[in-house]
């Protein structure tokens, strides 16, 4: 047949017989030691509150994009922050710069860390910043928990886009062609990277960003320095921009008087997620209603708006440390309240009730997973129960 290139296309059978020999770890030693690395700057006021940035260090091949680029971003952010520390700056909160091993083997390195230190992380982790493929093209993008999206937008307004006089934010808007009244779309957390343990398992807010494009070298031997230096990021300027964003994100989170979560935006995002649930409920005609869920999300939004107004008014003048600490402790509980200790019924390790990876596709996102998995099951009693349970969790988050 004729394809897009100027020669005839063919597919077998043909005269060639191919033989393939596969060598794997079963022929040597199936159990390997793995290594996570950490650079830690202890906070002087709130040392038990943690801001973490991480990238996986392992790769399928040379891994220039996936994930030398992310590792570079983390190490450069650590270097830049350390220069400030040497000059006398100290963060309020503890900053952790991590590289993870064995991500490609099933997100093992970061998951082991999260599970091993789950009590400390549950109590004090402010945010996890993930750098997975930080640079492999010209198009900027970001995503994560809706509570941290406005912070990322604010930061990229201050970082210059590589090779341009405009900010990353301005170029991002042009690249996406977004209307003046809207913001560029951001991705939802699904699975397939090191944020899973932090976000899917413990409910710790997370955010990620990077420069992408039509690479075509994913998980191959062609993901090399040669490809990156000529096509992915000539001059490594996007690597630099990704690291600058990481540095600013870490410093803002570590030194914020009041944690800069945006739960007004979170509530708006949640409201948009109810409509697909309504459409899914119509197909099997379950008789279930999302009215209680909508009411709970609206209450969450009202609480968020009231808090935002009170916070902004308070921060217009000096705030006593005790009042700040009380507010921050309450804020730490908001997204934890949107997790369920027993987890999803199909997958108990996944405790987050807002986003999870789809059980049929580890990279894809499923929103409101407890409810949508119940709809898939066709169990009407379970559908009603899961909607009521999710609404209760939103009411608990509103109370926080």
mmCIF file of C-alpha atoms in Angstrom:
data_model
loop_
_atom_site.group_PDB
_atom_site.id
_atom_site.type_symbol
_atom_site.label_atom_id
_atom_site.label_comp_id
_atom_site.label_asym_id
_atom_site.label_seq_id
_atom_site.Cartn_x
_atom_site.Cartn_y
_atom_site.Cartn_z
ATOM 1 C CA UNK A 1 0.000 0.000 0.000
ATOM 2 C CA UNK A 2 1.057 3.625 -0.270
ATOM 3 C CA UNK A 3 2.006 5.409 2.928
ATOM 4 C CA UNK A 4 3.195 8.930 3.505
ATOM 5 C CA UNK A 5 6.683 8.393 2.111
ATOM 6 C CA UNK A 6 7.664 8.052 -1.537
ATOM 7 C CA UNK A 7 7.958 4.279 -1.790
ATOM 8 C CA UNK A 8 5.582 1.361 -1.712
ATOM 9 C CA UNK A 9 4.819 -0.105 1.709
ATOM 10 C CA UNK A 10 4.919 -3.863 2.282
ATOM 11 C CA UNK A 11 4.208 -6.216 5.158
ATOM 12 C CA UNK A 12 5.142 -9.965 5.234
ATOM 13 C CA UNK A 13 5.283 -12.802 4.701
ATOM 14 C CA UNK A 14 8.791 -12.660 3.348
ATOM 15 C CA UNK A 15 11.890 -14.772 2.905
ATOM 16 C CA UNK A 16 13.668 -13.612 6.087
ATOM 17 C CA UNK A 17 13.628 -15.779 9.225
ATOM 18 C CA UNK A 18 14.553 -13.843 12.337
ATOM 19 C CA UNK A 19 15.879 -15.452 15.490
ATOM 20 C CA UNK A 20 15.947 -13.497 18.745
ATOM 21 C CA UNK A 21 17.891 -14.334 21.889
ATOM 22 C CA UNK A 22 16.739 -12.644 25.084
ATOM 23 C CA UNK A 23 18.953 -12.353 28.147
ATOM 24 C CA UNK A 24 17.293 -11.136 31.329
ATOM 25 C CA UNK A 25 18.048 -10.936 35.020
ATOM 26 C CA UNK A 26 16.689 -14.410 35.633
ATOM 27 C CA UNK A 27 19.925 -15.740 34.111
ATOM 28 C CA UNK A 28 22.063 -13.767 36.588
ATOM 29 C CA UNK A 29 20.441 -12.602 39.808
ATOM 30 C CA UNK A 30 16.798 -11.553 39.898
ATOM 31 C CA UNK A 31 17.220 -9.588 43.137
ATOM 32 C CA UNK A 32 19.151 -6.314 42.917
ATOM 33 C CA UNK A 33 20.128 -3.655 45.417
ATOM 34 C CA UNK A 34 18.707 -0.243 44.582
ATOM 35 C CA UNK A 35 19.774 3.152 45.868
ATOM 36 C CA UNK A 36 17.847 6.342 46.565
ATOM 37 C CA UNK A 37 19.870 9.485 47.252
ATOM 38 C CA UNK A 38 18.936 12.515 49.353
ATOM 39 C CA UNK A 39 20.229 16.016 49.902
ATOM 40 C CA UNK A 40 18.610 17.630 52.942
ATOM 41 C CA UNK A 41 18.511 21.233 54.157
ATOM 42 C CA UNK A 42 16.922 21.313 57.583
ATOM 43 C CA UNK A 43 14.308 23.981 58.249
ATOM 44 C CA UNK A 44 15.031 26.403 61.078
ATOM 45 C CA UNK A 45 11.421 27.061 62.165
ATOM 46 C CA UNK A 46 9.379 24.033 61.038
ATOM 47 C CA UNK A 47 11.910 21.227 60.550
ATOM 48 C CA UNK A 48 9.240 18.512 60.618
ATOM 49 C CA UNK A 49 7.428 20.030 57.614
ATOM 50 C CA UNK A 50 8.956 18.705 54.402
ATOM 51 C CA UNK A 51 9.105 19.989 50.832
ATOM 52 C CA UNK A 52 10.418 17.285 48.500
ATOM 53 C CA UNK A 53 11.574 17.358 44.890
ATOM 54 C CA UNK A 54 12.566 14.132 43.174
ATOM 55 C CA UNK A 55 13.465 12.455 39.902
ATOM 56 C CA UNK A 56 14.163 8.851 38.989
ATOM 57 C CA UNK A 57 17.767 8.164 38.132
ATOM 58 C CA UNK A 58 17.433 4.835 36.297
ATOM 59 C CA UNK A 59 16.623 4.441 32.597
ATOM 60 C CA UNK A 60 15.955 1.804 29.917
ATOM 61 C CA UNK A 61 18.837 3.039 27.776
ATOM 62 C CA UNK A 62 21.024 6.132 27.816
ATOM 63 C CA UNK A 63 17.962 7.938 29.186
ATOM 64 C CA UNK A 64 18.896 11.489 28.194
ATOM 65 C CA UNK A 65 15.286 12.658 28.342
ATOM 66 C CA UNK A 66 13.928 9.897 30.585
ATOM 67 C CA UNK A 67 15.317 10.737 33.004
ATOM 68 C CA UNK A 68 18.699 12.409 32.963
ATOM 69 C CA UNK A 69 16.805 15.625 32.223
ATOM 70 C CA UNK A 70 14.724 15.313 35.393
ATOM 71 C CA UNK A 71 17.706 14.295 37.502
ATOM 72 C CA UNK A 72 19.648 17.288 36.182
ATOM 73 C CA UNK A 73 16.775 19.590 37.132
ATOM 74 C CA UNK A 74 16.771 18.295 40.726
ATOM 75 C CA UNK A 75 20.560 18.474 41.127
ATOM 76 C CA UNK A 76 20.733 21.987 39.669
ATOM 77 C CA UNK A 77 17.920 23.157 41.952
ATOM 78 C CA UNK A 78 19.830 21.697 44.902
ATOM 79 C CA UNK A 79 23.007 23.468 43.816
ATOM 80 C CA UNK A 80 21.236 26.817 43.428
ATOM 81 C CA UNK A 81 19.527 26.548 46.823
ATOM 82 C CA UNK A 82 22.795 25.520 48.466
ATOM 83 C CA UNK A 83 24.465 28.651 47.135
ATOM 84 C CA UNK A 84 21.765 30.687 48.917
ATOM 85 C CA UNK A 85 22.324 28.690 52.117
ATOM 86 C CA UNK A 86 26.058 29.365 51.973
ATOM 87 C CA UNK A 87 25.225 33.054 51.626
ATOM 88 C CA UNK A 88 23.175 32.938 54.828
ATOM 89 C CA UNK A 89 19.619 32.086 53.705
ATOM 90 C CA UNK A 90 17.732 29.477 55.709
ATOM 91 C CA UNK A 91 14.372 27.872 54.892
ATOM 92 C CA UNK A 92 11.519 27.723 57.366
ATOM 93 C CA UNK A 93 10.787 24.113 56.375
ATOM 94 C CA UNK A 94 13.035 21.191 55.590
ATOM 95 C CA UNK A 95 13.938 20.786 51.905
ATOM 96 C CA UNK A 96 14.686 17.340 50.458
ATOM 97 C CA UNK A 97 16.282 16.811 47.033
ATOM 98 C CA UNK A 98 15.871 13.152 46.034
ATOM 99 C CA UNK A 99 16.825 10.848 43.199
ATOM 100 C CA UNK A 100 15.001 7.537 42.950
ATOM 101 C CA UNK A 101 16.197 4.182 41.735
ATOM 102 C CA UNK A 102 14.175 1.459 39.990
ATOM 103 C CA UNK A 103 11.342 3.660 38.748
ATOM 104 C CA UNK A 104 11.340 1.818 35.437
ATOM 105 C CA UNK A 105 10.905 -1.476 37.269
ATOM 106 C CA UNK A 106 7.617 -0.449 38.852
ATOM 107 C CA UNK A 107 8.211 2.833 40.755
ATOM 108 C CA UNK A 108 10.054 0.827 43.398
ATOM 109 C CA UNK A 109 12.582 3.312 44.796
ATOM 110 C CA UNK A 110 10.173 6.111 45.671
ATOM 111 C CA UNK A 111 7.468 3.689 46.800
ATOM 112 C CA UNK A 112 9.836 2.007 49.258
ATOM 113 C CA UNK A 113 10.759 5.419 50.657
ATOM 114 C CA UNK A 114 7.128 6.478 51.040
ATOM 115 C CA UNK A 115 6.051 3.237 52.679
ATOM 116 C CA UNK A 116 9.095 3.123 54.969
ATOM 117 C CA UNK A 117 8.637 6.708 56.199
ATOM 118 C CA UNK A 118 4.866 6.979 55.837
ATOM 119 C CA UNK A 119 4.190 8.297 59.354
ATOM 120 C CA UNK A 120 6.582 11.253 59.034
ATOM 121 C CA UNK A 121 5.393 12.011 55.499
ATOM 122 C CA UNK A 122 1.712 11.790 56.447
ATOM 123 C CA UNK A 123 2.239 14.216 59.292
ATOM 124 C CA UNK A 124 4.540 16.737 57.693
ATOM 125 C CA UNK A 125 5.002 16.487 53.911
ATOM 126 C CA UNK A 126 3.861 19.772 52.357
ATOM 127 C CA UNK A 127 4.281 18.839 48.697
ATOM 128 C CA UNK A 128 6.107 16.501 46.359
ATOM 129 C CA UNK A 129 7.536 18.023 43.165
ATOM 130 C CA UNK A 130 8.179 15.439 40.436
ATOM 131 C CA UNK A 131 10.655 15.809 37.588
ATOM 132 C CA UNK A 132 10.154 13.033 35.030
ATOM 133 C CA UNK A 133 11.281 14.012 31.509
ATOM 134 C CA UNK A 134 11.932 17.659 32.299
ATOM 135 C CA UNK A 135 13.206 18.510 28.820
ATOM 136 C CA UNK A 136 12.821 16.902 25.405
ATOM 137 C CA UNK A 137 11.191 19.550 23.243
ATOM 138 C CA UNK A 138 9.880 23.109 23.013
ATOM 139 C CA UNK A 139 6.351 22.827 24.461
ATOM 140 C CA UNK A 140 5.910 23.611 28.130
ATOM 141 C CA UNK A 141 3.341 21.754 30.216
ATOM 142 C CA UNK A 142 2.493 21.025 33.825
ATOM 143 C CA UNK A 143 0.031 19.233 36.029
ATOM 144 C CA UNK A 144 -0.686 17.647 39.365
ATOM 145 C CA UNK A 145 -2.957 18.425 42.246
ATOM 146 C CA UNK A 146 -5.265 21.372 41.484
ATOM 147 C CA UNK A 147 -4.224 22.918 44.797
ATOM 148 C CA UNK A 148 -0.698 23.652 43.482
ATOM 149 C CA UNK A 149 -1.476 24.685 39.908
ATOM 150 C CA UNK A 150 -1.806 28.396 40.637
ATOM 151 C CA UNK A 151 1.581 28.368 42.391
ATOM 152 C CA UNK A 152 3.197 26.784 39.325
ATOM 153 C CA UNK A 153 1.593 29.421 37.084
ATOM 154 C CA UNK A 154 2.893 32.191 39.350
ATOM 155 C CA UNK A 155 6.413 30.774 39.288
ATOM 156 C CA UNK A 156 6.618 30.315 35.509
ATOM 157 C CA UNK A 157 5.624 33.960 35.104
ATOM 158 C CA UNK A 158 9.004 34.802 36.663
ATOM 159 C CA UNK A 159 11.167 32.436 34.556
ATOM 160 C CA UNK A 160 12.254 33.452 31.058
ATOM 161 C CA UNK A 161 11.449 31.032 28.240
ATOM 162 C CA UNK A 162 14.692 29.705 26.687
ATOM 163 C CA UNK A 163 15.776 31.784 23.722
ATOM 164 C CA UNK A 164 13.014 34.362 24.215
ATOM 165 C CA UNK A 165 12.524 37.592 26.112
ATOM 166 C CA UNK A 166 9.054 36.491 27.263
ATOM 167 C CA UNK A 167 8.268 34.371 30.311
ATOM 168 C CA UNK A 168 7.604 30.657 30.206
ATOM 169 C CA UNK A 169 4.001 31.504 31.114
ATOM 170 C CA UNK A 170 3.542 33.852 28.135
ATOM 171 C CA UNK A 171 4.983 31.357 25.657
ATOM 172 C CA UNK A 172 2.904 28.582 27.237
ATOM 173 C CA UNK A 173 -0.244 30.608 26.601
ATOM 174 C CA UNK A 174 0.741 31.176 22.965
ATOM 175 C CA UNK A 175 1.605 27.524 22.436
ATOM 176 C CA UNK A 176 -1.769 26.363 23.744
ATOM 177 C CA UNK A 177 -3.809 29.121 22.101
ATOM 178 C CA UNK A 178 -5.851 29.600 25.258
ATOM 179 C CA UNK A 179 -8.471 32.349 25.440
ATOM 180 C CA UNK A 180 -7.662 35.465 27.454
ATOM 181 C CA UNK A 181 -10.181 34.575 30.143
ATOM 182 C CA UNK A 182 -8.811 31.044 30.664
ATOM 183 C CA UNK A 183 -5.608 29.416 31.860
ATOM 184 C CA UNK A 184 -3.598 26.776 29.989
ATOM 185 C CA UNK A 185 -4.888 23.300 30.756
ATOM 186 C CA UNK A 186 -2.890 21.146 33.155
ATOM 187 C CA UNK A 187 -2.670 17.391 33.435
ATOM 188 C CA UNK A 188 -4.309 15.314 36.142
ATOM 189 C CA UNK A 189 -2.266 12.871 38.229
ATOM 190 C CA UNK A 190 -2.681 9.324 36.974
ATOM 191 C CA UNK A 191 0.221 6.938 37.408
ATOM 192 C CA UNK A 192 3.468 5.790 35.918
ATOM 193 C CA UNK A 193 5.887 7.991 37.845
ATOM 194 C CA UNK A 194 7.309 8.660 41.290
ATOM 195 C CA UNK A 195 4.489 10.875 42.532
ATOM 196 C CA UNK A 196 2.344 7.750 42.954
ATOM 197 C CA UNK A 197 3.450 6.904 46.481
ATOM 198 C CA UNK A 198 3.157 10.471 47.686
ATOM 199 C CA UNK A 199 -0.130 11.363 46.005
ATOM 200 C CA UNK A 200 -2.035 8.159 45.250
ATOM 201 C CA UNK A 201 -1.063 6.443 48.502
ATOM 202 C CA UNK A 202 -0.773 9.241 51.093
ATOM 203 C CA UNK A 203 -2.657 12.192 49.592
ATOM 204 C CA UNK A 204 0.332 14.555 49.610
ATOM 205 C CA UNK A 205 -0.208 17.369 47.047
ATOM 206 C CA UNK A 206 2.091 17.083 44.068
ATOM 207 C CA UNK A 207 2.987 19.070 40.963
ATOM 208 C CA UNK A 208 5.221 18.479 37.939
ATOM 209 C CA UNK A 209 6.329 20.366 34.830
ATOM 210 C CA UNK A 210 8.569 20.029 31.813
ATOM 211 C CA UNK A 211 9.279 20.831 28.176
ATOM 212 C CA UNK A 212 8.025 18.196 25.736
ATOM 213 C CA UNK A 213 7.642 17.548 22.047
ATOM 214 C CA UNK A 214 7.506 14.910 19.338
ATOM 215 C CA UNK A 215 10.504 12.961 20.568
ATOM 216 C CA UNK A 216 9.947 9.430 19.346
ATOM 217 C CA UNK A 217 12.891 8.103 21.365
ATOM 218 C CA UNK A 218 10.946 7.035 24.460
ATOM 219 C CA UNK A 219 12.447 4.018 26.262
ATOM 220 C CA UNK A 220 14.849 3.330 23.412
ATOM 221 C CA UNK A 221 18.583 3.316 22.750
ATOM 222 C CA UNK A 222 18.073 6.552 20.787
ATOM 223 C CA UNK A 223 17.259 8.539 23.948
ATOM 224 C CA UNK A 224 20.892 9.640 23.985
ATOM 225 C CA UNK A 225 23.112 12.651 24.499
ATOM 226 C CA UNK A 226 23.487 12.869 20.707
ATOM 227 C CA UNK A 227 19.727 13.078 20.181
ATOM 228 C CA UNK A 228 19.182 15.483 23.077
ATOM 229 C CA UNK A 229 22.007 17.859 22.118
ATOM 230 C CA UNK A 230 20.826 18.067 18.501
ATOM 231 C CA UNK A 231 17.047 17.754 18.688
ATOM 232 C CA UNK A 232 15.600 17.514 22.191
ATOM 233 C CA UNK A 233 17.220 20.568 23.733
ATOM 234 C CA UNK A 234 20.162 22.067 21.811
ATOM 235 C CA UNK A 235 22.206 24.111 24.255
ATOM 236 C CA UNK A 236 20.333 22.513 27.195
ATOM 237 C CA UNK A 237 18.479 25.772 27.801
ATOM 238 C CA UNK A 238 15.193 24.041 28.638
ATOM 239 C CA UNK A 239 17.013 21.930 31.200
ATOM 240 C CA UNK A 240 18.086 25.213 32.783
ATOM 241 C CA UNK A 241 14.552 26.624 32.748
ATOM 242 C CA UNK A 242 13.129 23.461 34.347
ATOM 243 C CA UNK A 243 15.714 23.722 37.136
ATOM 244 C CA UNK A 244 14.929 27.405 37.684
ATOM 245 C CA UNK A 245 11.258 26.554 38.076
ATOM 246 C CA UNK A 246 12.139 23.799 40.552
ATOM 247 C CA UNK A 247 14.360 26.118 42.560
ATOM 248 C CA UNK A 248 11.658 28.773 42.844
ATOM 249 C CA UNK A 249 8.943 26.231 43.680
ATOM 250 C CA UNK A 250 11.057 24.694 46.455
ATOM 251 C CA UNK A 251 12.004 28.043 47.973
ATOM 252 C CA UNK A 252 8.466 29.424 47.901
ATOM 253 C CA UNK A 253 6.966 26.329 49.496
ATOM 254 C CA UNK A 254 9.733 26.031 52.080
ATOM 255 C CA UNK A 255 9.472 29.658 53.175
ATOM 256 C CA UNK A 256 5.757 30.433 52.792
ATOM 257 C CA UNK A 257 4.174 31.945 55.900
ATOM 258 C CA UNK A 258 0.910 30.199 55.046
ATOM 259 C CA UNK A 259 0.985 27.214 52.704
ATOM 260 C CA UNK A 260 0.077 28.469 49.199
ATOM 261 C CA UNK A 261 -2.525 25.863 48.350
ATOM 262 C CA UNK A 262 -5.386 27.074 46.149
ATOM 263 C CA UNK A 263 -8.514 25.232 47.201
ATOM 264 C CA UNK A 264 -10.766 27.644 45.305
ATOM 265 C CA UNK A 265 -9.246 26.313 42.074
ATOM 266 C CA UNK A 266 -9.421 22.803 43.505
ATOM 267 C CA UNK A 267 -13.181 23.167 44.060
ATOM 268 C CA UNK A 268 -13.740 24.540 40.534
ATOM 269 C CA UNK A 269 -11.863 21.554 39.094
ATOM 270 C CA UNK A 270 -13.922 19.129 41.187
ATOM 271 C CA UNK A 271 -17.187 20.666 39.962
ATOM 272 C CA UNK A 272 -16.146 20.023 36.356
ATOM 273 C CA UNK A 273 -15.427 16.399 37.197
ATOM 274 C CA UNK A 274 -18.998 15.665 38.305
ATOM 275 C CA UNK A 275 -20.538 16.053 34.825
ATOM 276 C CA UNK A 276 -18.788 12.958 33.374
ATOM 277 C CA UNK A 277 -20.031 10.980 36.375
ATOM 278 C CA UNK A 278 -23.583 12.109 35.625
ATOM 279 C CA UNK A 279 -23.224 10.968 32.005
ATOM 280 C CA UNK A 280 -21.856 7.608 33.118
ATOM 281 C CA UNK A 281 -24.785 7.150 35.508
ATOM 282 C CA UNK A 282 -27.250 7.694 32.663
ATOM 283 C CA UNK A 283 -25.948 4.789 30.587
ATOM 284 C CA UNK A 284 -26.839 1.916 32.933
ATOM 285 C CA UNK A 285 -29.704 3.981 34.429
ATOM 286 C CA UNK A 286 -28.725 3.205 37.994
ATOM 287 C CA UNK A 287 -31.108 5.695 39.547
ATOM 288 C CA UNK A 288 -28.166 7.136 41.487
ATOM 289 C CA UNK A 289 -27.766 10.879 41.878
ATOM 290 C CA UNK A 290 -24.727 13.080 42.403
ATOM 291 C CA UNK A 291 -26.747 15.765 44.177
ATOM 292 C CA UNK A 292 -25.155 15.066 47.565
ATOM 293 C CA UNK A 293 -21.697 15.088 45.999
ATOM 294 C CA UNK A 294 -22.367 18.383 44.260
ATOM 295 C CA UNK A 295 -23.621 19.913 47.513
ATOM 296 C CA UNK A 296 -20.498 18.724 49.351
ATOM 297 C CA UNK A 297 -18.175 20.135 46.691
ATOM 298 C CA UNK A 298 -20.058 23.442 46.799
ATOM 299 C CA UNK A 299 -19.613 23.541 50.582
ATOM 300 C CA UNK A 300 -15.916 22.808 50.095
ATOM 301 C CA UNK A 301 -15.706 25.689 47.607
ATOM 302 C CA UNK A 302 -17.419 28.110 49.963
ATOM 303 C CA UNK A 303 -15.056 27.161 52.781
ATOM 304 C CA UNK A 304 -12.082 27.584 50.454
ATOM 305 C CA UNK A 305 -13.240 31.033 49.341
ATOM 306 C CA UNK A 306 -13.793 32.160 52.938
ATOM 307 C CA UNK A 307 -10.381 30.885 53.969
ATOM 308 C CA UNK A 308 -8.642 32.546 51.017
ATOM 309 C CA UNK A 309 -10.224 35.896 51.887
ATOM 310 C CA UNK A 310 -9.253 35.553 55.551
ATOM 311 C CA UNK A 311 -5.702 34.454 54.687
ATOM 312 C CA UNK A 312 -5.087 37.334 52.287
ATOM 313 C CA UNK A 313 -6.394 39.835 54.816
ATOM 314 C CA UNK A 314 -4.239 38.366 57.580
ATOM 315 C CA UNK A 315 -1.075 38.342 55.472
ATOM 316 C CA UNK A 316 -1.472 42.049 54.740
ATOM 317 C CA UNK A 317 0.007 42.595 58.199
ATOM 318 C CA UNK A 318 2.398 40.624 60.456
ATOM 319 C CA UNK A 319 0.881 37.352 61.631
ATOM 320 C CA UNK A 320 1.802 35.678 64.913
ATOM 321 C CA UNK A 321 3.710 32.421 64.522
ATOM 322 C CA UNK A 322 1.143 30.449 66.552
ATOM 323 C CA UNK A 323 -1.698 31.570 64.284
ATOM 324 C CA UNK A 324 0.314 30.700 61.156
ATOM 325 C CA UNK A 325 1.160 27.271 62.515
ATOM 326 C CA UNK A 326 -2.467 26.513 63.382
ATOM 327 C CA UNK A 327 -3.533 27.461 59.868
ATOM 328 C CA UNK A 328 -0.828 25.350 58.271
ATOM 329 C CA UNK A 329 -1.641 22.299 60.374
ATOM 330 C CA UNK A 330 -5.269 22.583 59.288
ATOM 331 C CA UNK A 331 -4.261 23.015 55.639
ATOM 332 C CA UNK A 332 -2.120 19.880 55.806
ATOM 333 C CA UNK A 333 -5.253 17.913 56.603
ATOM 334 C CA UNK A 334 -7.349 19.027 53.630
ATOM 335 C CA UNK A 335 -6.140 16.598 50.968
ATOM 336 C CA UNK A 336 -5.429 13.916 53.556
ATOM 337 C CA UNK A 337 -9.183 14.110 54.271
ATOM 338 C CA UNK A 338 -9.794 13.189 50.635
ATOM 339 C CA UNK A 339 -8.087 9.837 51.091
ATOM 340 C CA UNK A 340 -9.549 6.640 52.550
ATOM 341 C CA UNK A 341 -7.387 4.453 54.810
ATOM 342 C CA UNK A 342 -8.964 1.295 53.407
ATOM 343 C CA UNK A 343 -8.201 2.444 49.859
ATOM 344 C CA UNK A 344 -10.121 1.640 46.700
ATOM 345 C CA UNK A 345 -12.111 -1.572 46.859
ATOM 346 C CA UNK A 346 -10.289 -2.967 43.839
ATOM 347 C CA UNK A 347 -6.845 -1.687 44.917
ATOM 348 C CA UNK A 348 -6.408 -0.930 48.631
ATOM 349 C CA UNK A 349 -2.955 0.650 48.181
ATOM 350 C CA UNK A 350 -4.599 3.510 46.246
ATOM 351 C CA UNK A 351 -6.099 5.647 48.999
ATOM 352 C CA UNK A 352 -6.660 8.901 47.124
ATOM 353 C CA UNK A 353 -10.321 9.369 46.180
ATOM 354 C CA UNK A 354 -9.731 12.263 43.749
ATOM 355 C CA UNK A 355 -7.349 10.818 41.145
ATOM 356 C CA UNK A 356 -5.757 7.425 40.557
ATOM 357 C CA UNK A 357 -4.184 5.563 37.693
ATOM 358 C CA UNK A 358 -6.771 3.600 35.724
ATOM 359 C CA UNK A 359 -6.696 -0.078 36.709
ATOM 360 C CA UNK A 360 -6.765 -0.959 32.988
ATOM 361 C CA UNK A 361 -3.953 1.464 32.072
ATOM 362 C CA UNK A 362 -1.255 2.381 34.570
ATOM 363 C CA UNK A 363 -0.492 5.706 32.873
ATOM 364 C CA UNK A 364 -4.053 6.952 32.349
ATOM 365 C CA UNK A 365 -5.952 8.981 34.919
ATOM 366 C CA UNK A 366 -9.283 8.048 36.456
ATOM 367 C CA UNK A 367 -11.012 10.847 38.370
ATOM 368 C CA UNK A 368 -13.166 10.050 41.409
ATOM 369 C CA UNK A 369 -11.898 6.456 41.144
ATOM 370 C CA UNK A 370 -14.052 4.957 43.906
ATOM 371 C CA UNK A 371 -17.239 6.190 42.213
ATOM 372 C CA UNK A 372 -16.238 5.499 38.615
ATOM 373 C CA UNK A 373 -14.994 1.999 39.391
ATOM 374 C CA UNK A 374 -18.314 1.302 41.134
ATOM 375 C CA UNK A 375 -20.166 2.472 38.001
ATOM 376 C CA UNK A 376 -18.037 0.134 35.897
ATOM 377 C CA UNK A 377 -18.932 -2.755 38.184
ATOM 378 C CA UNK A 378 -22.659 -2.190 37.636
ATOM 379 C CA UNK A 379 -23.339 -2.773 41.351
ATOM 380 C CA UNK A 380 -26.109 -0.282 42.124
ATOM 381 C CA UNK A 381 -25.796 -0.524 45.895
ATOM 382 C CA UNK A 382 -22.061 0.076 45.640
ATOM 383 C CA UNK A 383 -22.576 3.088 43.350
ATOM 384 C CA UNK A 384 -24.905 4.732 45.868
ATOM 385 C CA UNK A 385 -22.528 3.927 48.740
ATOM 386 C CA UNK A 386 -19.447 5.284 46.986
ATOM 387 C CA UNK A 387 -21.123 8.559 45.998
ATOM 388 C CA UNK A 388 -22.234 9.069 49.607
ATOM 389 C CA UNK A 389 -18.759 8.210 50.898
ATOM 390 C CA UNK A 390 -17.019 10.646 48.539
ATOM 391 C CA UNK A 391 -19.446 13.391 49.541
ATOM 392 C CA UNK A 392 -18.612 12.715 53.195
ATOM 393 C CA UNK A 393 -14.909 13.069 52.469
ATOM 394 C CA UNK A 394 -15.498 16.436 50.784
ATOM 395 C CA UNK A 395 -17.429 17.601 53.843
ATOM 396 C CA UNK A 396 -14.503 16.527 56.054
ATOM 397 C CA UNK A 397 -12.078 18.418 53.796
ATOM 398 C CA UNK A 398 -14.329 21.502 53.961
ATOM 399 C CA UNK A 399 -14.220 21.313 57.741
ATOM 400 C CA UNK A 400 -10.422 21.307 57.636
#
